[in-house]
XYZ file of C-alpha atoms in Angstrom:
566
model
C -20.752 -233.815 -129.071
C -18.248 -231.494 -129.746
C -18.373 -229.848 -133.718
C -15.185 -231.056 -134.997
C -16.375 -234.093 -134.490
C -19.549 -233.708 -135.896
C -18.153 -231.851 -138.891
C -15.717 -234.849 -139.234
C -17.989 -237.668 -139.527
C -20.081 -235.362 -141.588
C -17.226 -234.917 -144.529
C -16.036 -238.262 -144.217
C -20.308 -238.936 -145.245
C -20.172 -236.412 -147.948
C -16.951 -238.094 -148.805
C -18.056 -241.498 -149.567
C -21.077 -240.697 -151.499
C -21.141 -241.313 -155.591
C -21.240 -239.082 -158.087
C -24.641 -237.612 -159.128
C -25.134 -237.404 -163.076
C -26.919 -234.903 -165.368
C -28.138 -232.637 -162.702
C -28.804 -228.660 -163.178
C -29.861 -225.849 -161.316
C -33.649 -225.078 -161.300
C -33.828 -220.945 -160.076
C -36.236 -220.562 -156.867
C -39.644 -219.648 -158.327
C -39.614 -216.719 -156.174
C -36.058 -216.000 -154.962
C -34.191 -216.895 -158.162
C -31.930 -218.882 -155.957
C -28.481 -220.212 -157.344
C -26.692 -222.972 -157.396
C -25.262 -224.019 -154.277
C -22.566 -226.160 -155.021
C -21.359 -229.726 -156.677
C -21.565 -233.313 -155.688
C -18.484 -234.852 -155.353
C -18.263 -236.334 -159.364
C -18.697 -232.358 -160.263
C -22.637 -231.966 -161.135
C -24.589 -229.440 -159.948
C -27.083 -229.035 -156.912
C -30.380 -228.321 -158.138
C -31.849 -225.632 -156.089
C -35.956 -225.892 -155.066
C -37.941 -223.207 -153.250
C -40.657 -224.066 -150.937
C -43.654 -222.122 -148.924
C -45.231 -223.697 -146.050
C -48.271 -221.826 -144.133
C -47.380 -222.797 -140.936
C -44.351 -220.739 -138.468
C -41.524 -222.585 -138.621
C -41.495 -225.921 -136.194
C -37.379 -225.073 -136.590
C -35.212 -222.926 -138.820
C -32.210 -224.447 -139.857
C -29.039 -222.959 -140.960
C -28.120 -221.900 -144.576
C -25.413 -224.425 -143.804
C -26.862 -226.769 -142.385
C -25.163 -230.404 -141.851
C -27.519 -232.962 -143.253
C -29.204 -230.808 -145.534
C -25.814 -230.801 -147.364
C -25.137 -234.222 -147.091
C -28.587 -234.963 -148.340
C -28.280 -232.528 -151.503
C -25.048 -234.592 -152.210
C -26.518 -237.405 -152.048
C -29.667 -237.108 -154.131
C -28.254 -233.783 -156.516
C -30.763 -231.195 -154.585
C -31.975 -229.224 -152.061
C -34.797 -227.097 -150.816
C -34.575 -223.794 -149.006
C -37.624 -223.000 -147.197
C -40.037 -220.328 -145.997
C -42.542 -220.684 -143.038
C -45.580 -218.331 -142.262
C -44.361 -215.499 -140.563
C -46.850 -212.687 -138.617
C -49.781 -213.518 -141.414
C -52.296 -215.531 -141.486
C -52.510 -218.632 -143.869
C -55.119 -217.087 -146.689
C -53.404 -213.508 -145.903
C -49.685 -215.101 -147.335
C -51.457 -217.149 -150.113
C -53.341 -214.459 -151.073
C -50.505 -212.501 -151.754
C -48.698 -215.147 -153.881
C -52.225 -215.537 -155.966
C -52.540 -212.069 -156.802
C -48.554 -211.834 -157.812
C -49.169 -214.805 -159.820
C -45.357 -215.826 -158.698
C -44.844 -219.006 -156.331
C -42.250 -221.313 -154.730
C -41.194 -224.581 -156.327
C -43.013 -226.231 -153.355
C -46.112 -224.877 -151.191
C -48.231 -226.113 -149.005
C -51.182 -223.873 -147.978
C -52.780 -224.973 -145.459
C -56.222 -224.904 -145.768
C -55.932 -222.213 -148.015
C -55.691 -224.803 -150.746
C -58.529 -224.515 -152.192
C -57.443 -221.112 -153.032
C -54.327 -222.448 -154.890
C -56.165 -225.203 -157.041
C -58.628 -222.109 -157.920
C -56.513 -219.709 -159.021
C -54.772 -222.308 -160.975
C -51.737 -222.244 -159.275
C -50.858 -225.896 -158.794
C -49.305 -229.102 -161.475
C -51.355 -231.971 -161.571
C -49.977 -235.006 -160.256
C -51.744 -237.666 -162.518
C -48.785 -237.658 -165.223
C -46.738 -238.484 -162.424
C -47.736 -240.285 -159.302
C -46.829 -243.867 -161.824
C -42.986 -242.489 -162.775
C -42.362 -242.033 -159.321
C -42.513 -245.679 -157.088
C -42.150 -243.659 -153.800
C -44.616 -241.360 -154.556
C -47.229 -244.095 -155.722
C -46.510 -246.326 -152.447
C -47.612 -243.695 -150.325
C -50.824 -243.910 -151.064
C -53.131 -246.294 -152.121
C -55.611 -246.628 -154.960
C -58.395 -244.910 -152.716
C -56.603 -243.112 -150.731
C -55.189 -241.476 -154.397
C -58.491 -241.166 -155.167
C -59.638 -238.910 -152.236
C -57.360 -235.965 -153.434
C -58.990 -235.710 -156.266
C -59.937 -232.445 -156.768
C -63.691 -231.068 -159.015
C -61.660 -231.592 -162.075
C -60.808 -234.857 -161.200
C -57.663 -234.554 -160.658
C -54.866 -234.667 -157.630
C -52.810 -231.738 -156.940
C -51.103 -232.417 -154.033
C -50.001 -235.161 -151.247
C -50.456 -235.198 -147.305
C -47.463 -235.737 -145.883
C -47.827 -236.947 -142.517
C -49.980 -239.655 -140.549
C -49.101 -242.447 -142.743
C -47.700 -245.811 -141.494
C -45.301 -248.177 -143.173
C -45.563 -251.848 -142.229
C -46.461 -252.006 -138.479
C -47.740 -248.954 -136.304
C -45.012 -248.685 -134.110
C -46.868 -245.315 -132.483
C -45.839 -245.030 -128.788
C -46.535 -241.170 -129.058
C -50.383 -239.239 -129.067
C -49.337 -237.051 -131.587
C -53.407 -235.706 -131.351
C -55.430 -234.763 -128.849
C -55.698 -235.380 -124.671
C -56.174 -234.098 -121.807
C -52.681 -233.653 -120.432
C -51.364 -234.096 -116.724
C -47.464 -233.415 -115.338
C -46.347 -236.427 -114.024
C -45.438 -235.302 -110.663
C -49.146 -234.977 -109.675
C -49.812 -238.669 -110.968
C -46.749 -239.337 -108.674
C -48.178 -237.470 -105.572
C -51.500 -239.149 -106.097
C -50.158 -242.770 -106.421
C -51.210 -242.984 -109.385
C -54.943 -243.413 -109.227
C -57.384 -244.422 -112.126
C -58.353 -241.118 -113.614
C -61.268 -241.905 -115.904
C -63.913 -238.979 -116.306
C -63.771 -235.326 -116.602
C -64.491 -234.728 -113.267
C -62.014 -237.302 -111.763
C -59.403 -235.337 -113.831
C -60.293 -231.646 -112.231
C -60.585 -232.890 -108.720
C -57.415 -234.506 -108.626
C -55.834 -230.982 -110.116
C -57.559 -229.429 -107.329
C -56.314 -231.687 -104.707
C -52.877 -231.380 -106.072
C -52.353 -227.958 -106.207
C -54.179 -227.461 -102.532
C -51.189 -229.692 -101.071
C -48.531 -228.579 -103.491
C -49.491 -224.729 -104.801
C -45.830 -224.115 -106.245
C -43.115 -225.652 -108.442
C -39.342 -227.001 -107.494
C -38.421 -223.271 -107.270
C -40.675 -221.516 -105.809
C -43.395 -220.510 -108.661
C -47.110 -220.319 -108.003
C -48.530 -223.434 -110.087
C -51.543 -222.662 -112.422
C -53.729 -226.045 -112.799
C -55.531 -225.650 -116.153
C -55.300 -223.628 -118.536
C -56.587 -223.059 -122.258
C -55.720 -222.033 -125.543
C -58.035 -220.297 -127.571
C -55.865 -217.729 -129.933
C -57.389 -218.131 -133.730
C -57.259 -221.379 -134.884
C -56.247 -223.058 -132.068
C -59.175 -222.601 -130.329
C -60.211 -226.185 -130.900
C -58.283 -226.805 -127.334
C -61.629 -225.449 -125.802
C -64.387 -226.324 -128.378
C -63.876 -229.981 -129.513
C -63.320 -231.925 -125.991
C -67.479 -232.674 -125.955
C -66.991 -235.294 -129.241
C -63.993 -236.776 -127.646
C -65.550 -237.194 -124.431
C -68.969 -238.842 -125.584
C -66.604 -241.422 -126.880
C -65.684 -240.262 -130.544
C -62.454 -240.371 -132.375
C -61.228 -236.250 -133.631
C -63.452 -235.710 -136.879
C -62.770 -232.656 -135.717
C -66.299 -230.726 -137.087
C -68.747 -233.136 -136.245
C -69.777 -236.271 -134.619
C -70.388 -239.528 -137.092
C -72.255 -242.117 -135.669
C -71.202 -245.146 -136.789
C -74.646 -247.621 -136.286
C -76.880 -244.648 -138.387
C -74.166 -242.930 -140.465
C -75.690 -240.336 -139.737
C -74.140 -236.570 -138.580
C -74.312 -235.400 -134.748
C -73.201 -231.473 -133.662
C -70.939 -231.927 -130.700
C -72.116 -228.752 -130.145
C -75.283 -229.037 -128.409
C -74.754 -232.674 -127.065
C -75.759 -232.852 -123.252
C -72.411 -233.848 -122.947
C -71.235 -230.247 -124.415
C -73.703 -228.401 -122.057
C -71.905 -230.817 -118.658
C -68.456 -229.732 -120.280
C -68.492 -226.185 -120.616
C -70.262 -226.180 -117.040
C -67.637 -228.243 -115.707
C -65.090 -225.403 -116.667
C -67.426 -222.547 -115.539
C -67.038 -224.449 -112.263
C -63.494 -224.509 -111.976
C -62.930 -220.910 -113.642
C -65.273 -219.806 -110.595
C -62.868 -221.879 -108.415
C -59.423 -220.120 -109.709
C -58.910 -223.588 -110.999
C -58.748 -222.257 -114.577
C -56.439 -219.788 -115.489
C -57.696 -216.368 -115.659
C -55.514 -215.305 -118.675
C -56.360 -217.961 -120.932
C -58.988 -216.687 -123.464
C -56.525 -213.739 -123.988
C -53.233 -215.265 -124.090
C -51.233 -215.822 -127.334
C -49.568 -219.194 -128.126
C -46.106 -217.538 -127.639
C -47.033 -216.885 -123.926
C -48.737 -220.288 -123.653
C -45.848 -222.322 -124.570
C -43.412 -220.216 -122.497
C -46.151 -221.063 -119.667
C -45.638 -224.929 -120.277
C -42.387 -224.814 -120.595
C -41.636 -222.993 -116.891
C -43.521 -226.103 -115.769
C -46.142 -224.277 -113.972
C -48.971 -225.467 -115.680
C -50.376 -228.781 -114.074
C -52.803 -229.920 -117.248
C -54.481 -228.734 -120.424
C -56.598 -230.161 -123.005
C -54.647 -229.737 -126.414
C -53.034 -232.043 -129.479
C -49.877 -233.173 -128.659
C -47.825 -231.685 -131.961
C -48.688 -228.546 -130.729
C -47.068 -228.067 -127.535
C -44.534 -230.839 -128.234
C -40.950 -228.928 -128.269
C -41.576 -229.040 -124.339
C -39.976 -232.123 -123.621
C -37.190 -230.640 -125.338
C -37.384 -227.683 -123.607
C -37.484 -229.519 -120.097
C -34.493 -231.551 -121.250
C -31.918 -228.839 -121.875
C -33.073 -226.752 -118.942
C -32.899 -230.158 -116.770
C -35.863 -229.980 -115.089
C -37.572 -232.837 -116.370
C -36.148 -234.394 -113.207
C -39.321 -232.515 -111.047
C -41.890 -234.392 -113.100
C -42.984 -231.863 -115.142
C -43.655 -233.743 -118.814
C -47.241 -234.062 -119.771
C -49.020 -237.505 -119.302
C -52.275 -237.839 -121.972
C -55.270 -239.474 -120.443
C -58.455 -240.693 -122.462
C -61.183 -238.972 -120.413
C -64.825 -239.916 -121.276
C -67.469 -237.946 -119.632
C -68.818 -240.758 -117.755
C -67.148 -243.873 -116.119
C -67.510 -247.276 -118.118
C -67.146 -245.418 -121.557
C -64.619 -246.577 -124.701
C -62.553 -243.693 -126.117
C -61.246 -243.241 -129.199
C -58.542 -239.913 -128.234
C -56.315 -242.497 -130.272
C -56.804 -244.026 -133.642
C -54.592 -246.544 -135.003
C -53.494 -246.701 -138.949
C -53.025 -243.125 -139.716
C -55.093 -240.440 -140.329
C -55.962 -239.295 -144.490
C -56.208 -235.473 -144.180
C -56.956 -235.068 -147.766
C -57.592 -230.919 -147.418
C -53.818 -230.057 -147.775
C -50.751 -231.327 -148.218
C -47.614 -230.534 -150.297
C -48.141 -229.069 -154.021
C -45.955 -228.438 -156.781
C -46.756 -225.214 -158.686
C -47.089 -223.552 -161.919
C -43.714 -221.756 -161.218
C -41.643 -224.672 -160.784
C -38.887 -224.839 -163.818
C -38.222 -228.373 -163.354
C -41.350 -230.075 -161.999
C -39.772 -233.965 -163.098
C -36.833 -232.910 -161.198
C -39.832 -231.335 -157.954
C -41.306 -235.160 -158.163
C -37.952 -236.640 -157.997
C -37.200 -234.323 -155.141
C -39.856 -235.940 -153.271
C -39.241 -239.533 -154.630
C -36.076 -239.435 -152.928
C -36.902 -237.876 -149.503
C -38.855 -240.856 -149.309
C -36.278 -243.347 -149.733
C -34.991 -245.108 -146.725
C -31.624 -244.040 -146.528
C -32.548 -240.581 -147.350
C -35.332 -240.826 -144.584
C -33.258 -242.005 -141.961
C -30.852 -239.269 -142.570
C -34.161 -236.782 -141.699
C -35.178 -238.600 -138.731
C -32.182 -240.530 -137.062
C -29.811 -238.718 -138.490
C -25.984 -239.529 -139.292
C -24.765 -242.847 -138.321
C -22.160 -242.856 -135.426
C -23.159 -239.297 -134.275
C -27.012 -238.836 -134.492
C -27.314 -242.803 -133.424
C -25.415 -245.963 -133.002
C -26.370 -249.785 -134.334
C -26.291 -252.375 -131.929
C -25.007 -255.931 -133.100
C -28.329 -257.020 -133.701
C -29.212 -253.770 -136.721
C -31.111 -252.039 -134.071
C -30.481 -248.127 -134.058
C -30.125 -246.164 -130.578
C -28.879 -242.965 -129.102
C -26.583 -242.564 -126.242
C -28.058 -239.925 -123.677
C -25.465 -237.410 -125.120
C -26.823 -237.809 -128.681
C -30.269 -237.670 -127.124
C -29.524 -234.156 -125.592
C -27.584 -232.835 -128.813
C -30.798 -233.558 -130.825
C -33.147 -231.994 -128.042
C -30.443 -228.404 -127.913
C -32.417 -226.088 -130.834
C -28.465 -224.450 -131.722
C -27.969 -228.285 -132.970
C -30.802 -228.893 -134.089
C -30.444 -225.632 -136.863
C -26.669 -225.973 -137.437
C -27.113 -230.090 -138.063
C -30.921 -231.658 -138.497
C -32.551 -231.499 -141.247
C -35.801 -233.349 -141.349
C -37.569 -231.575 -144.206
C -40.377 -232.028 -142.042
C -43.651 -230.587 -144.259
C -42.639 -232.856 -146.922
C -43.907 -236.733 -147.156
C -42.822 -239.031 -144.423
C -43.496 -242.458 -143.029
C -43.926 -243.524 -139.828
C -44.465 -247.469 -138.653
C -41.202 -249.653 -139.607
C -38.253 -249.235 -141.597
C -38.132 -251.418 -144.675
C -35.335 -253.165 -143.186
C -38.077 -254.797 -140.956
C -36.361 -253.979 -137.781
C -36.201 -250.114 -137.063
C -38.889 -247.743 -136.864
C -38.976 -245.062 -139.447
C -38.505 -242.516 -136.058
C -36.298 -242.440 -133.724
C -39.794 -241.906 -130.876
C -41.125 -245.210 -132.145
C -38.230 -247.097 -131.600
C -39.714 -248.649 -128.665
C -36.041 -249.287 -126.725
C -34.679 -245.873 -127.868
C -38.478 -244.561 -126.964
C -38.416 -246.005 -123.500
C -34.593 -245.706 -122.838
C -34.902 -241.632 -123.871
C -38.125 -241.050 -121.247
C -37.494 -239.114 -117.753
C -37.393 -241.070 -114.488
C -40.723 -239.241 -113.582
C -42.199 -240.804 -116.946
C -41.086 -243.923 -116.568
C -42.101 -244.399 -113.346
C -45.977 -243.738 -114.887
C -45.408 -246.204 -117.349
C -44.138 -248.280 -114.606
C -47.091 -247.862 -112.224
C -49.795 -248.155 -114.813
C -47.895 -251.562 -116.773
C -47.461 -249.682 -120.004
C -45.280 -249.013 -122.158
C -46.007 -246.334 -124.075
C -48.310 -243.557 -124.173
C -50.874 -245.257 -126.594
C -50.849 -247.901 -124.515
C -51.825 -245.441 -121.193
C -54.682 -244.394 -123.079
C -56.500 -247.396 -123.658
C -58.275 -246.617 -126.936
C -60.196 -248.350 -128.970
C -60.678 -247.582 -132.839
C -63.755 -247.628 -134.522
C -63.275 -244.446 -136.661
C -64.640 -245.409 -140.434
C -63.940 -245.187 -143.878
C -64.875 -241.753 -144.062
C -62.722 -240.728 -140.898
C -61.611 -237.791 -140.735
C -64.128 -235.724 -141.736
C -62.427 -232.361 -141.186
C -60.891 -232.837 -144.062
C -63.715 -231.693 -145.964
C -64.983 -228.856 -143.272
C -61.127 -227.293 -143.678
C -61.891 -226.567 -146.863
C -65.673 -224.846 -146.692
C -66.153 -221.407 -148.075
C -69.153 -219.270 -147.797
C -69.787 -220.237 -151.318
C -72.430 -222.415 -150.172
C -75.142 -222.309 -147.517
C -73.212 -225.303 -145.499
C -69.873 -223.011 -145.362
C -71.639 -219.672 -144.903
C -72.900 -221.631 -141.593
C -69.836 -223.274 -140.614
C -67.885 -219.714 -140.274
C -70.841 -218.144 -139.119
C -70.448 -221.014 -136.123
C -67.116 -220.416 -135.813
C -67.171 -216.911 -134.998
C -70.026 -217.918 -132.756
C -68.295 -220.416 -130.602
C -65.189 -217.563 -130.797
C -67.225 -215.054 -128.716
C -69.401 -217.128 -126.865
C -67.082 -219.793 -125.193
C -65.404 -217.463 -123.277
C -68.280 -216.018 -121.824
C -69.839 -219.331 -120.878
C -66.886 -220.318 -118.881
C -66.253 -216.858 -117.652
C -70.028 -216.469 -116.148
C -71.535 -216.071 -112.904
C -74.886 -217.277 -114.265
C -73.809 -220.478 -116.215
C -77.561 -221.594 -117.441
C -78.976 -218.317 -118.708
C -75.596 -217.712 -120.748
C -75.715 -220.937 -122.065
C -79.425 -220.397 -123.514
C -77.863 -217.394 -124.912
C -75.470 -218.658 -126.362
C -77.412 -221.975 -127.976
C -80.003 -218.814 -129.451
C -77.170 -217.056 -130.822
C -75.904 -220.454 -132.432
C -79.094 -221.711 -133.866
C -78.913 -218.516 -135.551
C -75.987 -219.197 -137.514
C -78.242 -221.761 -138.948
C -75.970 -224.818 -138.377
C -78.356 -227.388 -139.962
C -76.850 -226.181 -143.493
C -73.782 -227.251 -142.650
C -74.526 -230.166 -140.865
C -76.643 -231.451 -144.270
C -73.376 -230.256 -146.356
C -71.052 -232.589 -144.148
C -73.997 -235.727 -144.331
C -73.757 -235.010 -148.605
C -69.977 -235.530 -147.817
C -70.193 -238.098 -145.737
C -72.869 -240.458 -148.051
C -70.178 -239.892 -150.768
C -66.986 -241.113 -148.886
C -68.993 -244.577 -147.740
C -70.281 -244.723 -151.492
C -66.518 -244.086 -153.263
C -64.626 -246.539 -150.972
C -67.725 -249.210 -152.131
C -67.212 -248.578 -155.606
C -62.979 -248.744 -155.178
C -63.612 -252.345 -152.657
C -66.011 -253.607 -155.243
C -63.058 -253.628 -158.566
């Protein structure tokens, strides 16, 4: 698509929009930003700041396309800041003790800290002015961000489905194959762990490079900071479990299980000692950053991984502007269990309540009717297309039926990152929906569309789907969903300090797992450094927490009772 065209369609947009009334500048908490402009009937663009701990999933332009279009449409924008070379408590740490914030922040799981320090507005004067806002959530889900003083302070914005789950995406967690080794294999029924390694190791005996001539590497792992949960969470998943992420709930007893020290842990981490020993498992991966990871993945060189699916997923992009998702190098998620005949739950259906963070508005904030509103009207439907589909006519078409689709051009303008800063702008840590439009025909994203999803895939990845009579990648996995009320319970274990006995053990275990996994996978003498590392473990006293997360647990089954029971 060639910019004067864009820039065209763009002003005739702007063009056709109707005057905003009444609106004024609110300064950036922080930044004391101005004013950037007027609508078209002559009011003023109110100005928001925003902090989110997380590096930037993409930096837009300061002129950005849609972002202007948007701010003429609903009177305001947001210019905002990502984590950058910090960590998330170091950067919230810094705003606490200036006392100054953004508008906007989201701190990750450092928002505890915030709501301490008194940093944040509560929402209860406002969740009932707003109808957007309210929708979002219902009455118990509302009630599950409510913090010791009873009150909410803040909204999660993602993993929440309007109307019907249109998911053909694992946004979470798999382990991940390239397509061209289910291709060379004929697609065979990969079920358990150790189906999965052998058919890496058959694969890379027969085919040990790439299309050009690179050595292949056929697993490898992530363990930098807090991603290490690529390595240390697989055991829950593969004894059947959906990703509570901290713990194991079993759903006949309600009662807590440690993943940890499961005999299915012990069979896991053996598994990869066996293939490290092998030169299966890549050498550098316990001292690799995510930087070099993703540039790994992205050469197509690396055959499979275990990881969550938003965190690697700007490679299909990548493969699609460097054109070599042609040589079957996208990743295929597969729903191991650690023995054959087993249910998995990699995928759960309905969303996912993350109730540890989200987006607050804070004590800074000028204009905190006009921060709500700001919000209310992200989540609008025409607003929300304009994040996620774009601009009608160059972002996507409608076919004669209402349906919205993208020709393969459009498809590789909104894959190119140049386009994606100078034009998209999907405000993307603030709420959204997924599932269906309210028109009752589109998805609310443009990857759930199933024709636009299906039409957009590789030949290499449809061919999969083709082979294994799916038709999307939920589908391929096969899961079923049996994940509770109280599901998921990280969202209490994000938020631990060493406050109390349970938190002091739950970092102590962290650090634990930090040191030790390596070794176990690294060692010539599997069992004795697993009995090691189990002593070392115990030792971080891990039944505190474990009792902490059953308190927390009991009181999620007992408040969605007392809500069912009004």
């Amino acid at each position: 698509m060639k910019k004067t065209k864009i820039a065209a369609v763009a002003l005739a947009s702007l063009m056709s929009v109707s005057a905003m009334a009444g609106c004024t500048k609110t300064p950036g908490a922080t930044t004391g930003t101005a004013a950037s402009g007027e609508t078209a009937g002559g009011s003023q663009i109110k100005e928001f700041s925003a902090f989110f701990a997380v590096p930037a999933p993409t930096e837009i332009n300061k002129d950005n396309e849609i972002q202007k279009i948007i701010a003429e449409k609903i009177g305001a924008k947001c210019n905002e800041t990502w984590l950058t070379g910090q960590k998330e408590a170091e950067a919230v740490g810094v705003f606490i003790a200036s006392g100054e914030y953004p508008d906007f922040i989201n701190g990750g799981n450092a928002m505890t800290s915030l709501y301490e320090a008194g940093a944040l507005v509560a929402w209860d004067d406002y969740i009932d002015k707003y109808p957007n806002i309210k929708e979002f959530f219902s009455e118990y889900e509302w009630s599950q961000f409510r913090q010791a003083d009873g009150k909410i302070y803040w909204m999660n914005p993602f993993e929440n489905i309007h109307g019907e789950d249109k998911t053909t995406t694992q946004n979470g967690e798999a382990f991940w194959i390239q397509a061209r080794v289910l291709e060379w294999a004929k697609y065979p029924k990969i079920e358990t762990l150790d189906d999965y390694f052998k058919l890496l190791e058959d694969y890379n005996k027969a085919n040990p490079t790439t299309h050009d001539g690179k050595k292949n590497i056929p697993y490898t792992i992530l363990c930098e900071g807090w991603r290490y949960f690529c390595i240390e969470n697989a055991p829950e998943f593969l004894d059947g479990y959906p990703n509570d992420g901290s713990v194991i709930v079993d759903v006949n007893t309600k009662k807590i299980v440690d993943y940890n020290t499961t005999p299915t842990a012990k069979r896991y981490f053996k598994k990869l000692n066996e293939e490290y020993q092998k030169g299966i498992i890549d050498t550098q991966s316990f001292t690799q950053t995510y930087e070099e990871y993703i540039s790994k993945l992205s050469t197509g060189v690396v055959l499979g991984m275990c990881d969550q699916w938003w965190d690697f997923q700007q490679i299909n992009d990548i493969f699609k502007t460097q054109g070599t998702e042609q040589y079957g190098y996208n990743y295929i998620p597969l729903g191991l269990t650690i023995d054959k005949g087993m249910e998995n739950q990699w995928y759960t259906s309905g969303g996912t309540l993350n109730v540890s963070s989200g987006i607050a508005i804070t004590k800074s904030c000028k204009d905190i009717d006009g921060a709500f509103k700001f919000i209310n009207d992200l989540l609008s439907q025409e607003i929300h297309d304009l994040r996620f589909w774009g601009v009608k006519d160059v972002d996507y078409k409608v076919d004669e039926n209402g349906l919205f689709y993208r020709t393969e051009e459009m498809r590789k303008n909104v894959a190119d990152p140049t386009y994606k800063a100078k034009h998209i702008c999907n405000y993307s840590y603030f709420p959204q929906w997924s599932g269906t439009s309210r028109d009752g025909k589109n998805a609310m994203m443009p990857q759930e569309q199933l024709s636009e999803f299906k039409d957009s895939l590789p030949e290499p990845v449809k061919k999969v789907f083709e082979n294994y009579k799916v038709d999307t990648y939920v589908q391929l996995l096969g899961s079923v969903n049996k994940a509770g009320v109280w599901y998921p319970m990280y969202s209490y274990s994000n938020n631990m300090k060493t406050n109390t006995a349970g938190g002091t053990a739950w970092n102590k275990m962290g650090e634990c797992k930090h040191e030790w996994l390596p070794k176990v996978v690294m060692s010539k003498t599997f069992d004795k450094t697993w009995d090691e590392y189990m002593k070392a473990y115990a030792e971080c006293k891990p039944e505190d927490f474990l009792a902490e997360m059953q308190k927390e647990l009991d009181k999620r089954i007992s408040d969605y009772e007392k809500v069912t029971k009004k």
